[in-house]
């Protein structure tokens, strides 16, 4: 395990390459057996601009596996914890499903598994990574828009992409230091400004399951 | 970029994590903390006419605080694992403080109530003085649960714990007024005319104290919203959500108008000597505080995060 401690996993997503095919969403669903209604990975799609100068922008979303995770800080039972290599995981036997981590997460990437009644999230496919494989979403990406690797290894593709590209992260102001980086991410797609998302706040009030 | 030209085609919003159980739990701990503080004030002043109030509230506080955590356990996805809270505690999580406070406070409340009822004045006073910080923290920590959930702009303000404490006082006094009035009307027949007049005056005084606490509560809410509206964009959205958005009818209509303004007018206005009006005001206050818990807990989570 000594080698694990020196690793620091990160993902770089190149938005110039993303074609919005949702292969990552499907691969994640299959690999992690994510139930219906919830998603550990998904692709946000926005349309921008007045006709005819209009374009679609995509934003693959997954857990940022933050370096400074609010969910881990707020978990009352230490069920959420950070592995030495930076992956944030939930111990399924420890979790009492108080859902406070979901409320604390600025990225809405945690969910309650309706069958197991525990909180789950994207684990960067820890079982695959530990076996030397790439996460399912990365492996399924047809355009190689998603790149996964060790940030501490200067020769890894992730480190080289991070060094040679302008990258952004989601909600930098939350001081969570995400480990998922976006190249050429669209500002509007990355923001949650409610003015932009009128369509789904309509009716939210009545859809609440209280 | 003009925002009207943006259309979100697809995104995922997960179900709200904290539901009505949590709002209800906040309401019950608030009632308990409020009544306990009133009880201690009555015990410490030690005047004879405060005795009935001191006794009512001494019973109310532990009972309410035994109802409150039931909501929490019912809300857990794994209720049988609640003991993990004590065994695998995490000191950076406000829920951990809460699980220990919620254990200590009812025990102390019961001992205090026994002391009050067996007329042991000195132990009751000591326990009361020790208990007030405990009562305040048992409710104050619920404010921190919301305030430290950094993701939600409506919650993440320094005013949140204080707002929760003050509204707890408001609802607690409201409940005590209702219970004391019921006692005065139907269960106080054996007392002398003079004693009954004194009790009645006490209820009215209590209601007036409630009205002043409502003013403090309103001040805190106004200052919170003013800062929300002028802070960063998420905070602005949160402020607008409760001022003009989906939660405006409940926030402005029920919490502010029915739950604060109307009771204040009833208690301080021309009906201030009318016991019925005061009881109506106290019930309205409790409806308003319940609405406040709803708006804060549920409303705070409806702003999409992605």
Short mmCIF file of C-alpha atoms in Angstrom, two decimals:
data_model
loop_
_atom_site.label_atom_id
_atom_site.label_comp_id
_atom_site.label_asym_id
_atom_site.label_seq_id
_atom_site.Cartn_x
_atom_site.Cartn_y
_atom_site.Cartn_z
CA UNK A 1 0.00 0.00 0.00
CA UNK A 2 3.00 2.24 0.21
CA UNK A 3 2.69 3.04 -3.45
CA UNK A 4 -0.93 4.09 -3.04
CA UNK A 5 -0.02 6.85 -0.61
CA UNK A 6 2.10 8.59 -3.20
CA UNK A 7 -0.65 8.62 -5.80
CA UNK A 8 -3.11 11.44 -6.28
CA UNK A 9 -5.82 10.56 -8.74
CA UNK A 10 -7.39 13.19 -10.95
CA UNK A 11 -9.41 13.42 -14.12
CA UNK A 12 -9.18 15.88 -16.98
CA UNK A 13 -12.19 16.28 -19.26
CA UNK A 14 -11.54 17.97 -22.59
CA UNK A 15 -14.74 19.69 -23.66
CA UNK A 16 -13.40 20.29 -27.16
CA UNK A 17 -13.61 16.55 -27.67
CA UNK A 18 -16.87 15.74 -25.91
CA UNK A 19 -19.66 14.92 -28.36
CA UNK A 20 -22.38 14.40 -25.74
CA UNK A 21 -22.90 10.70 -26.52
CA UNK A 22 -23.61 9.71 -22.89
CA UNK A 23 -21.39 6.65 -23.17
CA UNK A 24 -19.88 7.57 -19.78
CA UNK A 25 -23.37 7.71 -18.23
CA UNK A 26 -24.24 4.26 -19.57
CA UNK A 27 -20.88 2.74 -18.66
CA UNK A 28 -21.19 4.07 -15.12
CA UNK A 29 -24.72 2.73 -14.75
CA UNK A 30 -23.57 -0.70 -15.86
CA UNK A 31 -20.31 -0.83 -13.93
CA UNK A 32 -21.59 0.48 -10.61
CA UNK A 33 -25.16 -0.89 -10.90
CA UNK A 34 -26.61 2.59 -10.38
CA UNK A 35 -30.41 2.34 -10.04
CA UNK A 36 -32.92 4.29 -12.07
CA UNK A 37 -33.71 7.87 -10.96
CA UNK A 38 -30.16 8.44 -9.70
CA UNK A 39 -26.88 9.05 -11.48
CA UNK A 40 -23.26 8.96 -10.41
CA UNK A 41 -22.22 10.32 -13.81
CA UNK A 42 -24.23 12.26 -16.32
CA UNK A 43 -23.78 14.76 -19.13
CA UNK A 44 -25.36 18.14 -18.72
CA UNK A 45 -26.45 19.65 -22.04
CA UNK A 46 -27.20 23.29 -22.69
CA UNK A 47 -28.15 25.19 -25.82
CA UNK A 48 -26.80 28.69 -26.09
CA UNK A 49 -27.35 31.69 -28.31
CA UNK A 50 -30.19 33.08 -30.44
CA UNK A 51 -31.06 31.29 -33.68
CA UNK A 52 -29.23 30.87 -36.06
CA UNK A 53 -25.97 31.42 -34.15
CA UNK A 54 -26.61 28.68 -31.66
CA UNK A 55 -24.62 25.77 -30.29
CA UNK A 56 -24.88 22.94 -27.84
CA UNK A 57 -22.43 22.62 -24.98
CA UNK A 58 -21.84 19.50 -22.94
CA UNK A 59 -20.57 19.03 -19.44
CA UNK A 60 -19.84 15.50 -18.19
CA UNK A 61 -20.52 15.52 -14.45
CA UNK A 62 -19.20 13.19 -11.80
CA UNK A 63 -17.94 13.39 -8.24
CA UNK A 64 -15.00 15.77 -8.07
CA UNK A 65 -13.36 13.63 -5.38
CA UNK A 66 -12.32 16.91 -3.79
CA UNK A 67 -9.07 17.35 -1.94
CA UNK A 68 -10.98 19.25 0.74
CA UNK A 69 -14.40 17.54 0.73
CA UNK A 70 -17.25 19.12 2.67
CA UNK A 71 -19.10 15.79 2.71
CA UNK A 72 -16.28 14.07 4.60
CA UNK A 73 -16.01 16.96 7.05
CA UNK A 74 -19.74 16.80 7.77
CA UNK A 75 -20.25 13.02 7.87
CA UNK A 76 -21.19 12.23 11.50
CA UNK A 77 -20.05 8.59 11.44
CA UNK A 78 -16.82 8.77 9.39
CA UNK A 79 -18.59 6.64 6.78
CA UNK A 80 -17.40 9.08 4.12
CA UNK A 81 -13.64 9.21 4.05
CA UNK A 82 -10.78 10.04 1.77
CA UNK A 83 -8.42 7.32 0.65
CA UNK A 84 -4.71 8.05 0.66
CA UNK A 85 -4.82 8.42 -3.11
CA UNK A 86 -7.51 11.11 -2.85
CA UNK A 87 -10.60 9.10 -3.79
CA UNK A 88 -13.56 9.96 -1.56
CA UNK A 89 -15.53 6.84 -0.67
CA UNK A 90 -18.51 5.88 1.49
CA UNK A 91 -18.27 2.82 3.71
CA UNK A 92 -21.55 1.01 2.97
CA UNK A 93 -21.55 -0.72 6.36
CA UNK A 94 -20.86 2.46 8.31
CA UNK A 95 -23.30 4.81 6.55
CA UNK A 96 -26.50 5.50 8.50
CA UNK A 97 -27.99 7.44 5.59
CA UNK A 98 -28.56 10.69 7.47
CA UNK A 99 -28.15 12.36 4.05
CA UNK A 100 -26.25 15.30 5.54
CA UNK A 101 -23.40 14.70 3.08
CA UNK A 102 -25.85 15.09 0.19
CA UNK A 103 -27.04 18.37 1.66
CA UNK A 104 -23.43 19.55 2.09
CA UNK A 105 -22.17 18.62 -1.37
CA UNK A 106 -22.03 21.65 -3.70
CA UNK A 107 -22.12 19.42 -6.79
CA UNK A 108 -25.22 17.27 -6.20
CA UNK A 109 -23.26 14.12 -7.06
CA UNK A 110 -24.28 12.03 -4.07
CA UNK A 111 -27.51 10.10 -3.98
CA UNK A 112 -29.40 7.60 -1.86
CA UNK A 113 -29.43 4.15 -3.36
CA UNK A 114 -33.15 3.33 -3.15
CA UNK A 115 -32.50 -0.40 -2.76
CA UNK A 116 -29.66 -0.37 -0.26
CA UNK A 117 -30.77 2.77 1.62
CA UNK A 118 -27.26 4.10 1.87
CA UNK A 119 -25.55 7.06 0.26
CA UNK A 120 -23.50 6.33 -2.85
CA UNK A 121 -21.43 8.36 -5.26
CA UNK A 122 -18.79 8.10 -7.95
CA UNK A 123 -15.69 6.38 -6.52
CA UNK A 124 -13.50 6.93 -9.60
CA UNK A 125 -14.22 3.18 -10.00
CA UNK A 126 -11.88 2.37 -7.12
CA UNK A 127 -12.13 -1.39 -7.73
CA UNK A 128 -10.94 -0.95 -11.30
CA UNK A 129 -8.29 1.61 -10.41
CA UNK A 130 -6.90 -0.67 -7.71
CA UNK A 131 -6.67 -3.42 -10.30
CA UNK A 132 -4.70 -1.16 -12.62
CA UNK A 133 -7.58 -0.34 -14.96
CA UNK A 134 -9.13 3.01 -15.85
CA UNK A 135 -12.59 4.05 -14.59
CA UNK A 136 -15.48 2.73 -16.68
CA UNK A 137 -16.46 6.18 -17.99
CA UNK A 138 -12.92 6.91 -19.15
CA UNK A 139 -12.59 3.56 -20.87
CA UNK A 140 -15.94 3.97 -22.64
CA UNK A 141 -15.33 7.50 -23.90
CA UNK A 142 -15.15 7.18 -27.72
CA UNK A 143 -13.38 10.50 -28.28
CA UNK A 144 -10.98 10.19 -25.34
CA UNK A 145 -12.39 13.37 -23.88
CA UNK A 146 -11.93 11.94 -20.38
CA UNK A 147 -8.44 11.23 -19.14
CA UNK A 148 -7.72 9.67 -15.76
CA UNK A 149 -4.43 9.32 -13.99
CA UNK A 150 -2.01 10.17 -11.20
CA UNK A 151 -1.34 13.86 -10.71
CA UNK A 152 1.80 13.14 -8.75
CA UNK A 153 3.33 11.32 -11.69
CA UNK A 154 4.83 13.97 -13.97
CA UNK A 155 4.80 11.63 -16.94
CA UNK A 156 1.13 10.72 -16.70
CA UNK A 157 -1.20 12.05 -19.38
CA UNK A 158 -3.24 13.85 -16.70
CA UNK A 159 -0.23 15.78 -15.44
CA UNK A 160 0.81 16.70 -18.95
CA UNK A 161 -2.69 17.86 -19.87
CA UNK A 162 -2.93 19.89 -16.68
CA UNK A 163 0.44 21.48 -17.34
CA UNK A 164 -0.19 22.35 -20.97
CA UNK A 165 -3.84 23.48 -20.94
CA UNK A 166 -6.01 26.15 -19.40
CA UNK A 167 -8.26 24.21 -17.02
CA UNK A 168 -11.15 25.11 -14.77
CA UNK A 169 -12.99 23.34 -11.98
CA UNK A 170 -16.60 23.49 -10.86
CA UNK A 171 -17.45 26.03 -8.14
CA UNK A 172 -13.98 27.10 -7.20
CA UNK A 173 -15.49 29.44 -4.61
CA UNK A 174 -16.47 26.45 -2.45
CA UNK A 175 -12.78 25.87 -1.62
CA UNK A 176 -13.17 22.13 -2.14
CA UNK A 177 -10.21 21.83 -4.53
CA UNK A 178 -11.83 19.43 -7.01
CA UNK A 179 -9.78 16.76 -8.72
CA UNK A 180 -11.87 16.79 -11.89
CA UNK A 181 -10.61 19.44 -14.30
CA UNK A 182 -12.29 20.75 -17.41
CA UNK A 183 -10.51 22.03 -20.52
CA UNK A 184 -12.57 24.60 -22.42
CA UNK A 185 -15.58 24.17 -20.17
CA UNK A 186 -18.37 26.57 -21.02
CA UNK A 187 -19.00 29.07 -18.23
CA UNK A 188 -22.78 28.93 -18.63
CA UNK A 189 -22.85 25.15 -18.60
CA UNK A 190 -20.64 25.06 -15.52
CA UNK A 191 -22.72 27.56 -13.56
CA UNK A 192 -25.91 26.77 -11.75
CA UNK A 193 -27.38 30.22 -12.22
CA UNK A 194 -31.08 29.70 -11.78
CA UNK A 195 -31.88 32.30 -14.42
CA UNK A 196 -30.51 29.79 -16.91
CA UNK A 197 -32.43 26.81 -15.71
CA UNK A 198 -35.99 27.98 -15.62
CA UNK A 199 -37.29 24.78 -17.09
CA UNK A 200 -36.78 22.60 -14.13
CA UNK A 201 -37.50 24.78 -11.21
CA UNK A 202 -41.04 24.93 -12.55
CA UNK A 203 -43.02 22.34 -10.69
CA UNK A 204 -40.16 21.43 -8.38
CA UNK A 205 -42.25 22.55 -5.48
CA UNK A 206 -44.98 20.04 -6.14
CA UNK A 207 -42.64 17.21 -6.97
CA UNK A 208 -41.10 17.24 -3.52
CA UNK A 209 -41.41 13.95 -1.75
CA UNK A 210 -41.89 15.19 1.74
CA UNK B 1 -24.23 36.46 -22.96
CA UNK B 2 -27.91 37.13 -22.57
CA UNK B 3 -29.29 34.59 -20.19
CA UNK B 4 -32.60 34.28 -22.01
CA UNK B 5 -30.77 32.60 -24.87
CA UNK B 6 -29.68 29.68 -22.71
CA UNK B 7 -31.72 26.51 -22.59
CA UNK B 8 -30.78 23.60 -20.37
CA UNK B 9 -31.61 20.48 -22.36
CA UNK B 10 -30.59 17.86 -19.84
CA UNK B 11 -29.17 17.69 -16.38
CA UNK B 12 -29.70 15.66 -13.25
CA UNK B 13 -31.08 16.90 -9.97
CA UNK B 14 -31.19 14.35 -7.22
CA UNK B 15 -34.01 14.09 -4.74
CA UNK B 16 -33.91 16.47 -1.78
CA UNK B 17 -31.86 14.87 0.98
CA UNK B 18 -33.43 16.51 4.03
CA UNK B 19 -37.21 16.21 4.19
CA UNK B 20 -40.05 17.28 6.47
CA UNK B 21 -38.84 15.06 9.32
CA UNK B 22 -35.86 17.36 9.70
CA UNK B 23 -37.94 20.52 9.61
CA UNK B 24 -40.25 18.99 12.21
CA UNK B 25 -37.30 17.98 14.37
CA UNK B 26 -36.02 21.56 14.31
CA UNK B 27 -39.48 22.73 15.33
CA UNK B 28 -39.69 20.37 18.32
CA UNK B 29 -36.19 21.07 19.65
CA UNK B 30 -36.98 24.74 19.30
CA UNK B 31 -40.15 24.40 21.36
CA UNK B 32 -38.26 22.43 23.98
CA UNK B 33 -35.36 24.87 24.27
CA UNK B 34 -37.75 27.82 24.42
CA UNK B 35 -39.86 26.32 27.17
CA UNK B 36 -36.83 25.23 29.16
CA UNK B 37 -35.39 28.73 29.16
CA UNK B 38 -38.75 30.14 30.34
CA UNK B 39 -38.86 27.52 33.07
CA UNK B 40 -35.40 28.38 34.32
CA UNK B 41 -36.18 32.09 34.32
CA UNK B 42 -39.32 31.36 36.38
CA UNK B 43 -37.38 29.16 38.81
CA UNK B 44 -34.52 31.60 39.20
CA UNK B 45 -36.79 34.54 39.90
CA UNK B 46 -38.39 32.30 42.52
CA UNK B 47 -41.51 34.44 42.83
CA UNK B 48 -44.59 32.55 43.88
CA UNK B 49 -46.77 33.65 40.98
CA UNK B 50 -44.26 32.22 38.48
CA UNK B 51 -44.54 28.76 39.96
CA UNK B 52 -47.25 27.36 37.65
CA UNK B 53 -45.36 28.56 34.57
CA UNK B 54 -42.13 27.06 35.89
CA UNK B 55 -43.84 23.72 36.39
CA UNK B 56 -45.64 23.59 33.05
CA UNK B 57 -42.48 24.36 31.15
CA UNK B 58 -40.35 21.97 33.21
CA UNK B 59 -42.62 19.14 32.04
CA UNK B 60 -42.93 20.36 28.46
CA UNK B 61 -39.20 20.64 27.80
CA UNK B 62 -38.16 16.98 28.25
CA UNK B 63 -41.36 15.62 26.66
CA UNK B 64 -40.83 17.70 23.52
CA UNK B 65 -37.22 16.76 23.40
CA UNK B 66 -38.07 13.09 23.51
CA UNK B 67 -40.41 13.52 20.52
CA UNK B 68 -37.83 15.46 18.54
CA UNK B 69 -35.13 12.78 17.98
CA UNK B 70 -37.79 10.29 16.91
CA UNK B 71 -38.10 12.41 13.78
CA UNK B 72 -34.38 12.12 13.25
CA UNK B 73 -34.28 8.36 13.61
CA UNK B 74 -37.31 7.98 11.33
CA UNK B 75 -35.47 10.05 8.74
CA UNK B 76 -32.40 7.79 8.71
CA UNK B 77 -32.15 5.39 5.82
CA UNK B 78 -30.66 2.89 8.27
CA UNK B 79 -32.44 3.62 11.56
CA UNK B 80 -31.00 0.56 13.29
CA UNK B 81 -27.51 1.93 12.78
CA UNK B 82 -28.16 5.10 14.82
CA UNK B 83 -25.62 3.92 17.41
CA UNK B 84 -22.87 4.54 14.82
CA UNK B 85 -23.31 8.20 15.76
CA UNK B 86 -21.89 7.55 19.20
CA UNK B 87 -19.29 4.94 18.33
CA UNK B 88 -17.86 6.42 15.14
CA UNK B 89 -18.18 10.10 15.96
CA UNK B 90 -16.56 12.80 13.84
CA UNK B 91 -15.83 16.03 15.70
CA UNK B 92 -15.96 18.20 12.60
CA UNK B 93 -19.59 17.27 12.00
CA UNK B 94 -22.32 19.25 13.80
CA UNK B 95 -24.47 16.11 13.85
CA UNK B 96 -21.94 14.56 16.21
CA UNK B 97 -22.26 17.41 18.70
CA UNK B 98 -25.99 17.01 18.31
CA UNK B 99 -26.12 13.32 19.08
CA UNK B 100 -24.34 13.85 22.39
CA UNK B 101 -26.29 17.00 23.28
CA UNK B 102 -29.57 15.27 22.45
CA UNK B 103 -28.67 12.53 24.90
CA UNK B 104 -27.53 14.77 27.74
CA UNK B 105 -30.25 17.37 27.54
CA UNK B 106 -33.40 15.25 28.13
CA UNK B 107 -31.74 13.48 31.06
CA UNK B 108 -30.89 16.79 32.65
CA UNK B 109 -34.35 18.09 31.82
CA UNK B 110 -36.01 15.18 33.62
CA UNK B 111 -33.84 15.60 36.73
CA UNK B 112 -34.59 19.32 36.69
CA UNK B 113 -38.34 18.68 36.38
CA UNK B 114 -38.24 16.28 39.33
CA UNK B 115 -36.41 18.90 41.40
CA UNK B 116 -38.94 21.57 40.46
CA UNK B 117 -41.89 19.34 41.37
CA UNK B 118 -40.43 18.12 44.64
CA UNK B 119 -39.76 21.76 45.61
CA UNK B 120 -36.00 21.42 45.87
CA UNK B 121 -35.30 25.05 45.02
CA UNK B 122 -31.50 25.11 45.24
CA UNK B 123 -30.77 22.01 43.12
CA UNK B 124 -33.41 23.19 40.64
CA UNK B 125 -31.69 26.56 40.35
CA UNK B 126 -28.23 25.02 39.90
CA UNK B 127 -29.51 22.55 37.31
CA UNK B 128 -31.34 25.38 35.60
CA UNK B 129 -28.24 27.54 35.33
CA UNK B 130 -26.26 24.56 34.01
CA UNK B 131 -29.10 23.60 31.72
CA UNK B 132 -29.60 26.88 29.91
CA UNK B 133 -26.32 26.63 27.97
CA UNK B 134 -27.20 23.01 27.22
CA UNK B 135 -30.67 23.98 26.00
CA UNK B 136 -29.20 26.74 23.88
CA UNK B 137 -26.59 24.46 22.37
CA UNK B 138 -29.09 21.67 21.74
CA UNK B 139 -31.04 24.04 19.61
CA UNK B 140 -28.15 26.18 18.41
CA UNK B 141 -26.37 23.20 16.92
CA UNK B 142 -29.34 22.62 14.61
CA UNK B 143 -28.63 26.05 13.18
CA UNK B 144 -25.05 24.94 12.65
CA UNK B 145 -26.24 21.82 10.82
CA UNK B 146 -27.68 24.13 8.21
CA UNK B 147 -25.01 26.83 8.39
CA UNK B 148 -22.14 24.38 7.87
CA UNK B 149 -23.73 22.71 4.85
CA UNK B 150 -21.75 25.08 2.70
CA UNK B 151 -23.37 24.11 -0.59
CA UNK B 152 -26.74 25.69 0.16
CA UNK B 153 -26.65 29.46 -0.03
CA UNK B 154 -29.81 29.97 2.00
CA UNK B 155 -28.30 28.08 4.94
CA UNK B 156 -24.67 29.10 4.80
CA UNK B 157 -24.91 32.32 6.80
CA UNK B 158 -23.57 33.22 10.21
CA UNK B 159 -27.03 34.45 11.19
CA UNK B 160 -28.58 30.99 10.84
CA UNK B 161 -27.90 29.61 14.37
CA UNK B 162 -29.07 32.87 15.97
CA UNK B 163 -32.22 32.98 13.84
CA UNK B 164 -32.97 29.43 14.90
CA UNK B 165 -32.40 30.25 18.56
CA UNK B 166 -34.57 33.35 18.54
CA UNK B 167 -37.39 31.67 16.65
CA UNK B 168 -37.10 28.79 19.12
CA UNK B 169 -37.67 31.26 21.94
CA UNK B 170 -40.65 32.71 20.07
CA UNK B 171 -42.32 29.34 19.47
CA UNK B 172 -41.44 28.08 22.95
CA UNK B 173 -43.08 31.07 24.62
CA UNK B 174 -46.03 30.69 22.27
CA UNK B 175 -46.54 27.10 23.37
CA UNK B 176 -46.21 28.02 27.04
CA UNK B 177 -48.81 30.76 26.64
CA UNK B 178 -51.26 28.32 25.06
CA UNK B 179 -50.72 25.66 27.73
CA UNK B 180 -50.89 28.19 30.55
CA UNK B 181 -54.10 29.66 29.13
CA UNK B 182 -55.70 26.22 28.86
CA UNK B 183 -54.72 25.53 32.45
CA UNK B 184 -56.11 28.89 33.58
CA UNK B 185 -59.41 28.34 31.79
CA UNK B 186 -60.23 24.74 32.69
CA UNK B 187 -57.85 23.35 35.31
CA UNK B 188 -57.38 26.27 37.66
CA UNK B 189 -60.87 26.46 39.20
CA UNK B 190 -59.81 25.75 42.77
CA UNK B 191 -57.56 28.80 42.98
CA UNK B 192 -58.73 31.99 44.60
CA UNK B 193 -60.03 34.91 42.58
CA UNK B 194 -56.91 36.88 43.43
CA UNK B 195 -54.59 34.06 42.34
CA UNK B 196 -56.50 33.68 39.07
CA UNK B 197 -56.16 37.38 38.32
CA UNK B 198 -52.43 37.11 38.96
CA UNK B 199 -52.12 34.08 36.67
CA UNK B 200 -54.00 35.89 33.95
CA UNK B 201 -51.72 38.90 34.22
CA UNK B 202 -48.71 36.60 34.01
CA UNK B 203 -49.96 35.02 30.79
CA UNK B 204 -50.41 38.47 29.28
CA UNK B 205 -46.92 39.51 30.34
CA UNK B 206 -45.50 36.34 28.81
CA UNK B 207 -47.29 37.08 25.55
CA UNK B 208 -45.85 40.58 25.52
CA UNK B 209 -42.37 39.17 26.02
CA UNK B 210 -43.13 36.91 23.03
CA UNK B 211 -44.02 39.95 20.92
CA UNK B 212 -40.68 41.59 21.72
CA UNK B 213 -38.86 38.37 20.81
CA UNK B 214 -40.73 38.38 17.49
CA UNK B 215 -39.33 41.86 16.83
CA UNK B 216 -35.81 40.55 17.38
CA UNK B 217 -36.58 37.60 15.10
CA UNK B 218 -37.87 39.93 12.38
CA UNK B 219 -34.76 42.07 12.65
CA UNK B 220 -32.53 39.01 12.21
CA UNK B 221 -34.54 37.77 9.23
CA UNK B 222 -34.45 41.16 7.54
CA UNK B 223 -30.71 41.49 8.05
CA UNK B 224 -30.17 37.95 6.77
CA UNK B 225 -32.17 38.61 3.61
CA UNK B 226 -30.53 41.99 2.99
CA UNK B 227 -27.11 40.37 3.08
CA UNK B 228 -28.28 37.43 0.94
CA UNK B 229 -29.55 39.82 -1.73
CA UNK B 230 -26.28 41.69 -1.90
CA UNK B 231 -23.90 38.72 -1.63
CA UNK B 232 -22.77 36.31 -4.36
CA UNK B 233 -25.08 34.97 -7.05
CA UNK B 234 -26.18 31.79 -5.27
CA UNK B 235 -27.12 33.84 -2.23
CA UNK B 236 -29.06 36.26 -4.38
CA UNK B 237 -31.00 33.34 -5.86
CA UNK B 238 -31.72 32.04 -2.38
CA UNK B 239 -32.99 35.43 -1.28
CA UNK B 240 -35.19 35.79 -4.34
CA UNK B 241 -36.51 32.24 -3.90
CA UNK B 242 -38.11 33.16 -0.60
CA UNK B 243 -39.05 36.71 -1.58
CA UNK B 244 -40.54 36.16 -5.04
CA UNK B 245 -40.06 32.49 -5.90
CA UNK B 246 -41.89 29.28 -5.09
CA UNK B 247 -41.53 29.75 -1.35
CA UNK B 248 -42.67 33.37 -1.23
CA UNK B 249 -46.31 32.57 -0.29
CA UNK B 250 -45.21 30.48 2.68
CA UNK B 251 -42.37 32.77 3.70
CA UNK B 252 -44.04 36.16 3.31
CA UNK B 253 -47.64 35.07 3.82
CA UNK B 254 -47.41 32.50 6.60
CA UNK B 255 -44.09 33.11 8.32
CA UNK B 256 -43.87 36.89 8.19
CA UNK B 257 -47.50 38.06 7.99
CA UNK B 258 -49.53 35.40 9.83
CA UNK B 259 -46.72 34.21 12.07
CA UNK B 260 -45.11 37.50 13.07
CA UNK B 261 -47.02 40.67 12.16
CA UNK B 262 -50.53 39.50 13.07
CA UNK B 263 -49.50 38.05 16.47
CA UNK B 264 -47.56 41.21 17.26
CA UNK B 265 -50.62 43.35 16.54
CA UNK B 266 -52.87 41.03 18.54
CA UNK B 267 -50.57 41.01 21.57
CA UNK B 268 -49.52 44.67 21.59
CA UNK B 269 -52.56 46.24 19.97
CA UNK B 270 -56.03 47.05 21.36
CA UNK B 271 -56.69 43.36 22.12
CA UNK B 272 -53.74 43.11 24.49
CA UNK B 273 -55.88 42.32 27.55
CA UNK B 274 -57.96 39.73 25.70
CA UNK B 275 -56.90 36.20 26.53
CA UNK B 276 -58.53 34.67 23.45
CA UNK B 277 -56.65 37.03 21.15
CA UNK B 278 -53.42 36.19 22.93
CA UNK B 279 -53.98 32.46 22.55
CA UNK B 280 -54.80 32.91 18.86
CA UNK B 281 -51.62 34.95 18.49
CA UNK B 282 -49.57 32.21 20.18
CA UNK B 283 -50.99 29.52 17.92
CA UNK B 284 -50.28 31.70 14.88
CA UNK B 285 -46.73 32.20 16.09
CA UNK B 286 -46.22 28.46 16.22
CA UNK B 287 -47.66 28.00 12.73
CA UNK B 288 -45.30 30.74 11.57
CA UNK B 289 -42.25 29.12 13.14
CA UNK B 290 -43.20 25.76 11.66
CA UNK B 291 -43.45 27.49 8.27
CA UNK B 292 -40.03 29.03 8.87
CA UNK B 293 -38.51 25.58 9.45
CA UNK B 294 -40.18 24.37 6.27
CA UNK B 295 -38.98 27.30 4.17
CA UNK B 296 -35.44 27.06 5.51
CA UNK B 297 -34.98 23.29 5.30
CA UNK B 298 -36.92 22.48 2.13
CA UNK B 299 -36.55 25.81 0.34
CA UNK B 300 -32.80 25.88 0.89
CA UNK B 301 -32.42 22.67 -1.06
CA UNK B 302 -34.59 23.46 -4.07
CA UNK B 303 -32.02 25.71 -5.72
CA UNK B 304 -30.35 23.44 -8.30
CA UNK B 305 -26.66 22.89 -7.69
CA UNK B 306 -25.58 21.97 -11.19
#
